[in-house]
mmCIF file of C-alpha atoms and ligand atoms in Angstrom:
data_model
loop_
_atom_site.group_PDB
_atom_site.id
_atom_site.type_symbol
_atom_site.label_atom_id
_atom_site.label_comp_id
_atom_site.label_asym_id
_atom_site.label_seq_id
_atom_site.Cartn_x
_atom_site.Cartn_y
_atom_site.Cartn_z
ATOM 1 C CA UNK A 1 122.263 124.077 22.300
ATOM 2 C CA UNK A 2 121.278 123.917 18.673
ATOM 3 C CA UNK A 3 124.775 125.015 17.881
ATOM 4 C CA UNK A 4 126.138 122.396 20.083
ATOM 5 C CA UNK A 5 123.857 119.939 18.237
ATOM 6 C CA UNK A 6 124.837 120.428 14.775
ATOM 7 C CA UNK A 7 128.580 120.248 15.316
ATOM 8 C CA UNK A 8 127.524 116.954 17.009
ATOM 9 C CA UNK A 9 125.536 115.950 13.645
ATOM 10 C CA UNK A 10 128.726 116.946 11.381
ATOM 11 C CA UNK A 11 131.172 115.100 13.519
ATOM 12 C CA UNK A 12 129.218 111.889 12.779
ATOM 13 C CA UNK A 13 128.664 112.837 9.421
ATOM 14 C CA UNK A 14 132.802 113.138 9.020
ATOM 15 C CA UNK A 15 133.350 109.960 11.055
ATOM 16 C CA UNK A 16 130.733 107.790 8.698
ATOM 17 C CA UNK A 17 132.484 109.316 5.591
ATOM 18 C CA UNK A 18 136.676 108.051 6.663
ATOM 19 C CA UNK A 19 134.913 104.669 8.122
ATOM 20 C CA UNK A 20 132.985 103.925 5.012
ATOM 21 C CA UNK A 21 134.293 105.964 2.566
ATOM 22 C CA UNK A 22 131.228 105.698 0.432
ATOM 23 C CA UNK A 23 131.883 108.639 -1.869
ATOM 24 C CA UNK A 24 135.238 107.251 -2.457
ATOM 25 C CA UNK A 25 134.852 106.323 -6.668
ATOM 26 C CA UNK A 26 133.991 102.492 -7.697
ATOM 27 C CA UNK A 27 137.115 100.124 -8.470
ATOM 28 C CA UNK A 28 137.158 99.201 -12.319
ATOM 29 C CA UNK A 29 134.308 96.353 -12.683
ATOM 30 C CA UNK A 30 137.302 94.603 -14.921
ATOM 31 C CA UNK A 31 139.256 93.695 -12.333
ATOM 32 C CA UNK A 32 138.983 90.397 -10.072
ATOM 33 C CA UNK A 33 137.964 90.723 -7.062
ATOM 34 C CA UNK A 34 139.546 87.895 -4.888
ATOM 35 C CA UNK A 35 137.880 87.712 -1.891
ATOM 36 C CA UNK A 36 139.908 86.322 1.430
ATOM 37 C CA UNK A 37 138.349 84.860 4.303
ATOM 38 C CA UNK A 38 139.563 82.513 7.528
ATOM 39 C CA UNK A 39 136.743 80.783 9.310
ATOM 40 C CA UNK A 40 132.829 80.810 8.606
ATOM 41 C CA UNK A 41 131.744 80.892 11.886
ATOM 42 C CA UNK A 42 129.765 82.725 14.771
ATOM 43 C CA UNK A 43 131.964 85.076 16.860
ATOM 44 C CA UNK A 44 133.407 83.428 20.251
ATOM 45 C CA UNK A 45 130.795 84.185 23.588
ATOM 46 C CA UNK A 46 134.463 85.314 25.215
ATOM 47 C CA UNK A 47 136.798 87.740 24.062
ATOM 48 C CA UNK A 48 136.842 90.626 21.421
ATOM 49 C CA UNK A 49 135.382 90.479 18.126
ATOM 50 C CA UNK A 50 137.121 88.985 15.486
ATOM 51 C CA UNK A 51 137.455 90.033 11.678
ATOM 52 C CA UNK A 52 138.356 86.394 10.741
ATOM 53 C CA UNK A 53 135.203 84.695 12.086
ATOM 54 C CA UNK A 54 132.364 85.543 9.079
ATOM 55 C CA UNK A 55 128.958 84.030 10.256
ATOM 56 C CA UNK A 56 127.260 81.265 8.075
ATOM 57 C CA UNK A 57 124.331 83.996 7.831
ATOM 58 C CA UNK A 58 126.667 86.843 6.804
ATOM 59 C CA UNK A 59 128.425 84.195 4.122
ATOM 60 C CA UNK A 60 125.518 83.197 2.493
ATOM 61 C CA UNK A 61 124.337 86.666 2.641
ATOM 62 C CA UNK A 62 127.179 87.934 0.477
ATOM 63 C CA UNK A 63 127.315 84.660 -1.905
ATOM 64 C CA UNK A 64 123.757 85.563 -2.896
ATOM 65 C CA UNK A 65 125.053 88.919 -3.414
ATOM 66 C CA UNK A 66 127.437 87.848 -5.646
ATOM 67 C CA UNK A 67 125.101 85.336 -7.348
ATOM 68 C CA UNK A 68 122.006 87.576 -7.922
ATOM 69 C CA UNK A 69 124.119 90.177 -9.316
ATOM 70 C CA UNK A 70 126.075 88.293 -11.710
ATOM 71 C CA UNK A 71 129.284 87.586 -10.728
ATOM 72 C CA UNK A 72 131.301 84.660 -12.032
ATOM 73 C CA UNK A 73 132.712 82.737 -9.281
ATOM 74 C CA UNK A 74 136.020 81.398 -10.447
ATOM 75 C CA UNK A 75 139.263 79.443 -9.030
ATOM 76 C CA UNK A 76 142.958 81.455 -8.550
ATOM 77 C CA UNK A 77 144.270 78.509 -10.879
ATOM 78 C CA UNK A 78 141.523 80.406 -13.801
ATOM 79 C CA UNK A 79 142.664 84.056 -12.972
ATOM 80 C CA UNK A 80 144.586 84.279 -16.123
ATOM 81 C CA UNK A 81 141.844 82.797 -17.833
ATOM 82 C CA UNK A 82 139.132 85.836 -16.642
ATOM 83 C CA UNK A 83 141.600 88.948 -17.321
ATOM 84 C CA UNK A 84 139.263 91.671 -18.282
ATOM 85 C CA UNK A 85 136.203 90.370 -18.019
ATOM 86 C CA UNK A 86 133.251 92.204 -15.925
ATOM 87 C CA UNK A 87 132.708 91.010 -12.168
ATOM 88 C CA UNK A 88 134.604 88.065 -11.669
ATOM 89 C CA UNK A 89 135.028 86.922 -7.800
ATOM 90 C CA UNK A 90 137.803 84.860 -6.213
ATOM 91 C CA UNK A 91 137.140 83.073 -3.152
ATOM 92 C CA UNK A 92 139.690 82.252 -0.813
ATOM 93 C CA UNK A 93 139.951 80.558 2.476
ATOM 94 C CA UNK A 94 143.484 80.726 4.410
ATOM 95 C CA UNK A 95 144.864 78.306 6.944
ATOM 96 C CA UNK A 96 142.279 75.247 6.922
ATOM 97 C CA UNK A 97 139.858 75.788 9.406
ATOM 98 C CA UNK A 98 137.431 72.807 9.705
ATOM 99 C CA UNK A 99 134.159 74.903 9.103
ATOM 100 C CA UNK A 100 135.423 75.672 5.934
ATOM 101 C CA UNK A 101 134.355 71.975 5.570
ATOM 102 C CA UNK A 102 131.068 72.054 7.891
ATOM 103 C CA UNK A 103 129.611 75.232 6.883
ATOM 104 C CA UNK A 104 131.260 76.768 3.816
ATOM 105 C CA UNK A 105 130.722 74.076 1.395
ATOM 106 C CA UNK A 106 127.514 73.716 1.388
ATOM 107 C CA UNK A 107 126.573 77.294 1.158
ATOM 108 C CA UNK A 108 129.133 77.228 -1.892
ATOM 109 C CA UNK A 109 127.545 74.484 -3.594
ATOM 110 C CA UNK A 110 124.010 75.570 -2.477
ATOM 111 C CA UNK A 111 125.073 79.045 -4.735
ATOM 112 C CA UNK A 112 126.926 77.314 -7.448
ATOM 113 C CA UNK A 113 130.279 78.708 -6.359
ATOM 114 C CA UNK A 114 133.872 77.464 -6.028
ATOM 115 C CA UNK A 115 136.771 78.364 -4.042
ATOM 116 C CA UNK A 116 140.547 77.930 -3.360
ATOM 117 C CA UNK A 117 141.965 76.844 0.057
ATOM 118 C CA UNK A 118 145.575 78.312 1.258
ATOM 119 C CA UNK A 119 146.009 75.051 3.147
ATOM 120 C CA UNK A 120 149.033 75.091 6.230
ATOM 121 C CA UNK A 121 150.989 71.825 6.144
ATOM 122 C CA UNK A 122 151.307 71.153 10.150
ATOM 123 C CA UNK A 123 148.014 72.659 11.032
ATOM 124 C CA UNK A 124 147.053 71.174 14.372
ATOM 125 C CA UNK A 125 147.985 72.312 17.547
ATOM 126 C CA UNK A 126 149.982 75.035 15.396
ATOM 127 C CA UNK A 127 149.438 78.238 17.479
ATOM 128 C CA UNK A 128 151.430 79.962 14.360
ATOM 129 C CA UNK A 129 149.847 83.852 15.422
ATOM 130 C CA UNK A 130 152.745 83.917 18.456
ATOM 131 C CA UNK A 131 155.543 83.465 15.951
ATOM 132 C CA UNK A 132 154.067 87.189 14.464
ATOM 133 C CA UNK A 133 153.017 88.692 17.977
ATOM 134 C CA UNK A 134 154.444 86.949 21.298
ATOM 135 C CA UNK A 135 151.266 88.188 22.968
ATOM 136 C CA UNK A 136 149.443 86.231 20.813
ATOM 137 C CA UNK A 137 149.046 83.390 22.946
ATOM 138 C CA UNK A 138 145.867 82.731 24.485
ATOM 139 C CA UNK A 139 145.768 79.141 22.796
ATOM 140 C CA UNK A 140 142.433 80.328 20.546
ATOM 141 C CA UNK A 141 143.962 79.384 17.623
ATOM 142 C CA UNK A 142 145.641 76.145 18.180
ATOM 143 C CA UNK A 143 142.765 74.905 19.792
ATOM 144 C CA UNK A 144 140.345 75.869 16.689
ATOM 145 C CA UNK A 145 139.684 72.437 14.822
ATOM 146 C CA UNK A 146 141.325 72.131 11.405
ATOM 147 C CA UNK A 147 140.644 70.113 8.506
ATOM 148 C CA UNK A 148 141.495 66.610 8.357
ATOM 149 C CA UNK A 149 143.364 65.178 5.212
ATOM 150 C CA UNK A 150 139.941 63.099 4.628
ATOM 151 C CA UNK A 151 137.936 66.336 4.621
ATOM 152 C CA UNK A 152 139.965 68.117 1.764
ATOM 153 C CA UNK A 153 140.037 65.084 -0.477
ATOM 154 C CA UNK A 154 136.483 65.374 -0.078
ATOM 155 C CA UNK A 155 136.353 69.307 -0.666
ATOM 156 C CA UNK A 156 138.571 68.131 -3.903
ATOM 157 C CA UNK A 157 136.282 65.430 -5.448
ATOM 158 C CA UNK A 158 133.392 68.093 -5.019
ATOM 159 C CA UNK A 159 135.149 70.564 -7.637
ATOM 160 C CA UNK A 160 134.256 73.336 -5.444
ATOM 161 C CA UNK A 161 137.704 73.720 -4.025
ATOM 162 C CA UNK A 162 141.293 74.204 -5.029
ATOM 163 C CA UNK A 163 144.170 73.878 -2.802
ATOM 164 C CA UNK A 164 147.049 76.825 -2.992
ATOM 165 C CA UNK A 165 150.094 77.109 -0.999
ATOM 166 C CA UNK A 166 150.492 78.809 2.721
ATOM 167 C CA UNK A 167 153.722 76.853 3.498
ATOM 168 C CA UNK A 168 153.892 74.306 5.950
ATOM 169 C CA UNK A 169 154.251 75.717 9.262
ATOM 170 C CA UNK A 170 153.035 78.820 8.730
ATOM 171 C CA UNK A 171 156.135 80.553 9.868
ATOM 172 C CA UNK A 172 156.902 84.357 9.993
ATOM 173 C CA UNK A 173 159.040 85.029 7.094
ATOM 174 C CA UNK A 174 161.207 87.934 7.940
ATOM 175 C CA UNK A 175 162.672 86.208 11.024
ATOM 176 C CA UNK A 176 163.099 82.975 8.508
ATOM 177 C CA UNK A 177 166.697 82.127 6.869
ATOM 178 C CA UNK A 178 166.345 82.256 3.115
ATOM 179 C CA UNK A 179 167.051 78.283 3.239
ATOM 180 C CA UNK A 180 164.043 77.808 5.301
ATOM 181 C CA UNK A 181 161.746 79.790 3.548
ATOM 182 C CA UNK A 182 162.539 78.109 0.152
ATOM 183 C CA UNK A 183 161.787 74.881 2.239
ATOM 184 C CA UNK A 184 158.577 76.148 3.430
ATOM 185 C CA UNK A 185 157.435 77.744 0.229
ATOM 186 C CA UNK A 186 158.479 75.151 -2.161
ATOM 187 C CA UNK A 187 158.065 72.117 -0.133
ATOM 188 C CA UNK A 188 154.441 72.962 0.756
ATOM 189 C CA UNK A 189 153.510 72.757 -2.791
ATOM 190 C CA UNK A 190 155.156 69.727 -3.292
ATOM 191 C CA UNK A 191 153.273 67.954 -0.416
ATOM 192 C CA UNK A 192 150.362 69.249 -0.973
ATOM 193 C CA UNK A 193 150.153 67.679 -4.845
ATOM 194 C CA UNK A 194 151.898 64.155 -4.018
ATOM 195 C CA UNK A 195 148.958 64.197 -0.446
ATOM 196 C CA UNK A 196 146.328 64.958 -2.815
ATOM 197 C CA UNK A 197 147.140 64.446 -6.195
ATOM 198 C CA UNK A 198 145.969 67.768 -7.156
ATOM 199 C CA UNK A 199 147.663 70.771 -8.979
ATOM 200 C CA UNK A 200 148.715 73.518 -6.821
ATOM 201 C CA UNK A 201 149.156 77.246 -9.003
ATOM 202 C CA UNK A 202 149.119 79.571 -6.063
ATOM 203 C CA UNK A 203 150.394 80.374 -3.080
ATOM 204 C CA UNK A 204 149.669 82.853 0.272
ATOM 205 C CA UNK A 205 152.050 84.685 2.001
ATOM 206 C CA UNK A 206 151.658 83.937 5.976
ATOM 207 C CA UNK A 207 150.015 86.865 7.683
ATOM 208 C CA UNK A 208 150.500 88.428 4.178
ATOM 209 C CA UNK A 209 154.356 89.596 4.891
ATOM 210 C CA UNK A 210 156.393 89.226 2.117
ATOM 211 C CA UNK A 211 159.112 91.320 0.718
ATOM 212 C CA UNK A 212 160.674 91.112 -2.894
ATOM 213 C CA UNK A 213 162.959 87.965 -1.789
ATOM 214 C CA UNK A 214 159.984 86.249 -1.651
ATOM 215 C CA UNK A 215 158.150 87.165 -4.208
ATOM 216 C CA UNK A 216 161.310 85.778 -6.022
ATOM 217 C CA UNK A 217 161.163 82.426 -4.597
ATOM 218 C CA UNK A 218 157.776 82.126 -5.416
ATOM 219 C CA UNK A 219 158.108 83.584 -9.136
ATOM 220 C CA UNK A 220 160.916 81.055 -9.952
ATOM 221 C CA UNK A 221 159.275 77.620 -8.253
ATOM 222 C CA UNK A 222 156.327 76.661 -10.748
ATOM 223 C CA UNK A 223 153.772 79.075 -9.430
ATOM 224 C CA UNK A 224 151.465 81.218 -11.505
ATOM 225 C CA UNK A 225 150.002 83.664 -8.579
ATOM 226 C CA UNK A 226 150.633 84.472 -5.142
ATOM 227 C CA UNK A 227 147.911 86.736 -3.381
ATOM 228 C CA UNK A 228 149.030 89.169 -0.234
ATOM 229 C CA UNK A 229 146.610 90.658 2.392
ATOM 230 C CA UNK A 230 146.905 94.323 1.044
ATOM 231 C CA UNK A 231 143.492 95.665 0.194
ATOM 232 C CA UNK A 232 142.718 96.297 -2.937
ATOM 233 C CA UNK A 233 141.144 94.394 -6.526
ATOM 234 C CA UNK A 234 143.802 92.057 -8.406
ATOM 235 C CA UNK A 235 146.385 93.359 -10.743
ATOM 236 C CA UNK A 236 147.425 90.589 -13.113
ATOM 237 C CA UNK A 237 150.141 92.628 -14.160
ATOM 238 C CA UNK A 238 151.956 92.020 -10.603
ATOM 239 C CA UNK A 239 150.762 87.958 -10.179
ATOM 240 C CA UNK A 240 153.127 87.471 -7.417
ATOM 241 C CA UNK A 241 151.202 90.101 -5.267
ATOM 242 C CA UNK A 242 147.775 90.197 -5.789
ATOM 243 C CA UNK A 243 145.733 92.431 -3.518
ATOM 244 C CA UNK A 244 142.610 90.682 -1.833
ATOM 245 C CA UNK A 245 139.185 92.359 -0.483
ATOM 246 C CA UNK A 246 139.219 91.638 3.202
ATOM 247 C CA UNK A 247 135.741 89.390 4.201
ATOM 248 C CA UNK A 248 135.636 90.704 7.416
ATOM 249 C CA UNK A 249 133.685 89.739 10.379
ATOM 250 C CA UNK A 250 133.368 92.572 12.080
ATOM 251 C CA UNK A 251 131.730 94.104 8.775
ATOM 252 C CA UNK A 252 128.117 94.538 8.242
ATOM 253 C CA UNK A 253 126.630 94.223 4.834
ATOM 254 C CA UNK A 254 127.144 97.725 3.865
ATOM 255 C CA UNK A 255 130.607 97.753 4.557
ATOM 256 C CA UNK A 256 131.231 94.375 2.806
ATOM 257 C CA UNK A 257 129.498 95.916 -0.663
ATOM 258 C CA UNK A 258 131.424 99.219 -0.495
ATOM 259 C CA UNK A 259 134.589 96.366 0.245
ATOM 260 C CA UNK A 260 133.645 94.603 -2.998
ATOM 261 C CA UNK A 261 133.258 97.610 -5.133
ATOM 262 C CA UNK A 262 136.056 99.873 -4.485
ATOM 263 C CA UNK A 263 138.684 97.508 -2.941
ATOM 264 C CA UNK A 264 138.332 98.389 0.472
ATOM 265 C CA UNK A 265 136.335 99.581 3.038
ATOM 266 C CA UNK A 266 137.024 102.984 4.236
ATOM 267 C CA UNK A 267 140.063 104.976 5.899
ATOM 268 C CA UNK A 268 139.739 103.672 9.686
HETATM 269 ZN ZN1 ZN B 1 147.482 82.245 7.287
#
């Protein structure tokens, strides 16, 4: 029974250790951490879980964090700008959800932060997740309300935000001709500063798949970063494919500070 009872204990032990990975060492303090998050919002009452939905509590929770423990908050357009330097976070939003109007920035502003928006082109109705996974298609995401051209120009005149590329339709680039990807990549940018008469220095891949063609495209059309969803602090030496620390919202608060000091969370 006892027996029985410890091997129990250990297997728990072993199990917290490759989920959290808590022993695993801290990520150099130099690096930026660029943080990427989807929506700020509660989780659905139907359905599964999901790690793009971070609650307003959670949010504020971890811009606090970041605030009380002196971080600098700065824009991708001022990565250059911050090489080296001690704890320097990157906020990012992908897509254009509309609580990243409603809810983020005024917990951003409340904390004296800023942020940089991967904004999609043809957002609405755009149920882009199907064109990565046909099964994807139970209509969640095109039905999630985006931002409206009024509410970024608003989110710009604040200062708090910064618009980057995501391209316009969000497509799913290896099944996209090279012709159409330039199009999407390029053209997004372009768009995006004549809409809003903004600067736009960095770009997203969609669902973060990208392979060395694009990385070209993007290196050679008047950008000066492009971030990827691979885990991990940033690496100015490779702009064009910058890790980002997953904001996830299945996460608790533990997991989210191991996240932001070692790059990731844990091995499963
Ligand atoms: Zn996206």
């Amino acid at each position: 029974m006892l027996i029985t009872i410890a091997i129990i204990i250990d297997l728990l032990i072993i199990l917290f250790s490759l989920k959290y990975a808590w022993w695993y060492p801290k990520a150099n303090m130099k690096k930026t951490r660029i943080m990427m998050y989807h929506m700020i919002s509660d989780q659905l009452t139907k359905g599964k879980k999901s790690g793009l939905r971070v609650s307003p509590e959670m949010f504020e929770k971890q811009l606090k964090y970041f605030k009380e423990n002196g971080w600098k908050f700065i824009k991708m357009s001022e990565l250059k700008n911050h090489e080296n330097e001690n704890k320097v976070v990157a906020i990012t939003f992908d897509d254009g959800y509309l609580d990243n109007y409603s809810q983020a920035l005024p917990l951003l502003k409340k904390y004296g932060a800023c942020a940089t928006l991967y904004l999609v082109i043809d957002r609405h109705q755009n149920d882009w997740s199907v064109k990565k996974n046909p099964k994807h298609n139970t209509g969640v995401l095109a039905d999630e309300e985006k931002l409206s051209d009024n509410h970024i120009k608003e989110m710009l005149d604040s200062g708090i935000f910064e618009l980057g590329g995501h391209t316009i339709t969000h497509p799913y680039l290896p099944n996209t001709s090279i012709e159409d990807k330039k199009y999407e990549m390029i053209e997004c940018k372009n768009i995006l500063e004549t809409t809003f008469n903004t600067k736009v220095s960095s770009f997203a891949y969609p669902f973060g798949i990208y392979n060395a063609e694009d990385v070209e495209i993007i290196e050679t059309s008047n950008y000066e970063s492009a971030v990827t969803t691979d885990e991990g602090v940033a690496n100015t030496n490779t702009p064009y494919e910058l890790k980002r620390i997953k904001a996830s919202g299945k996460d608790n608060f533990f997991a989210f500070k191991l996240r932001v000091q070692k790059g990731f969370r844990g091995f499963i």
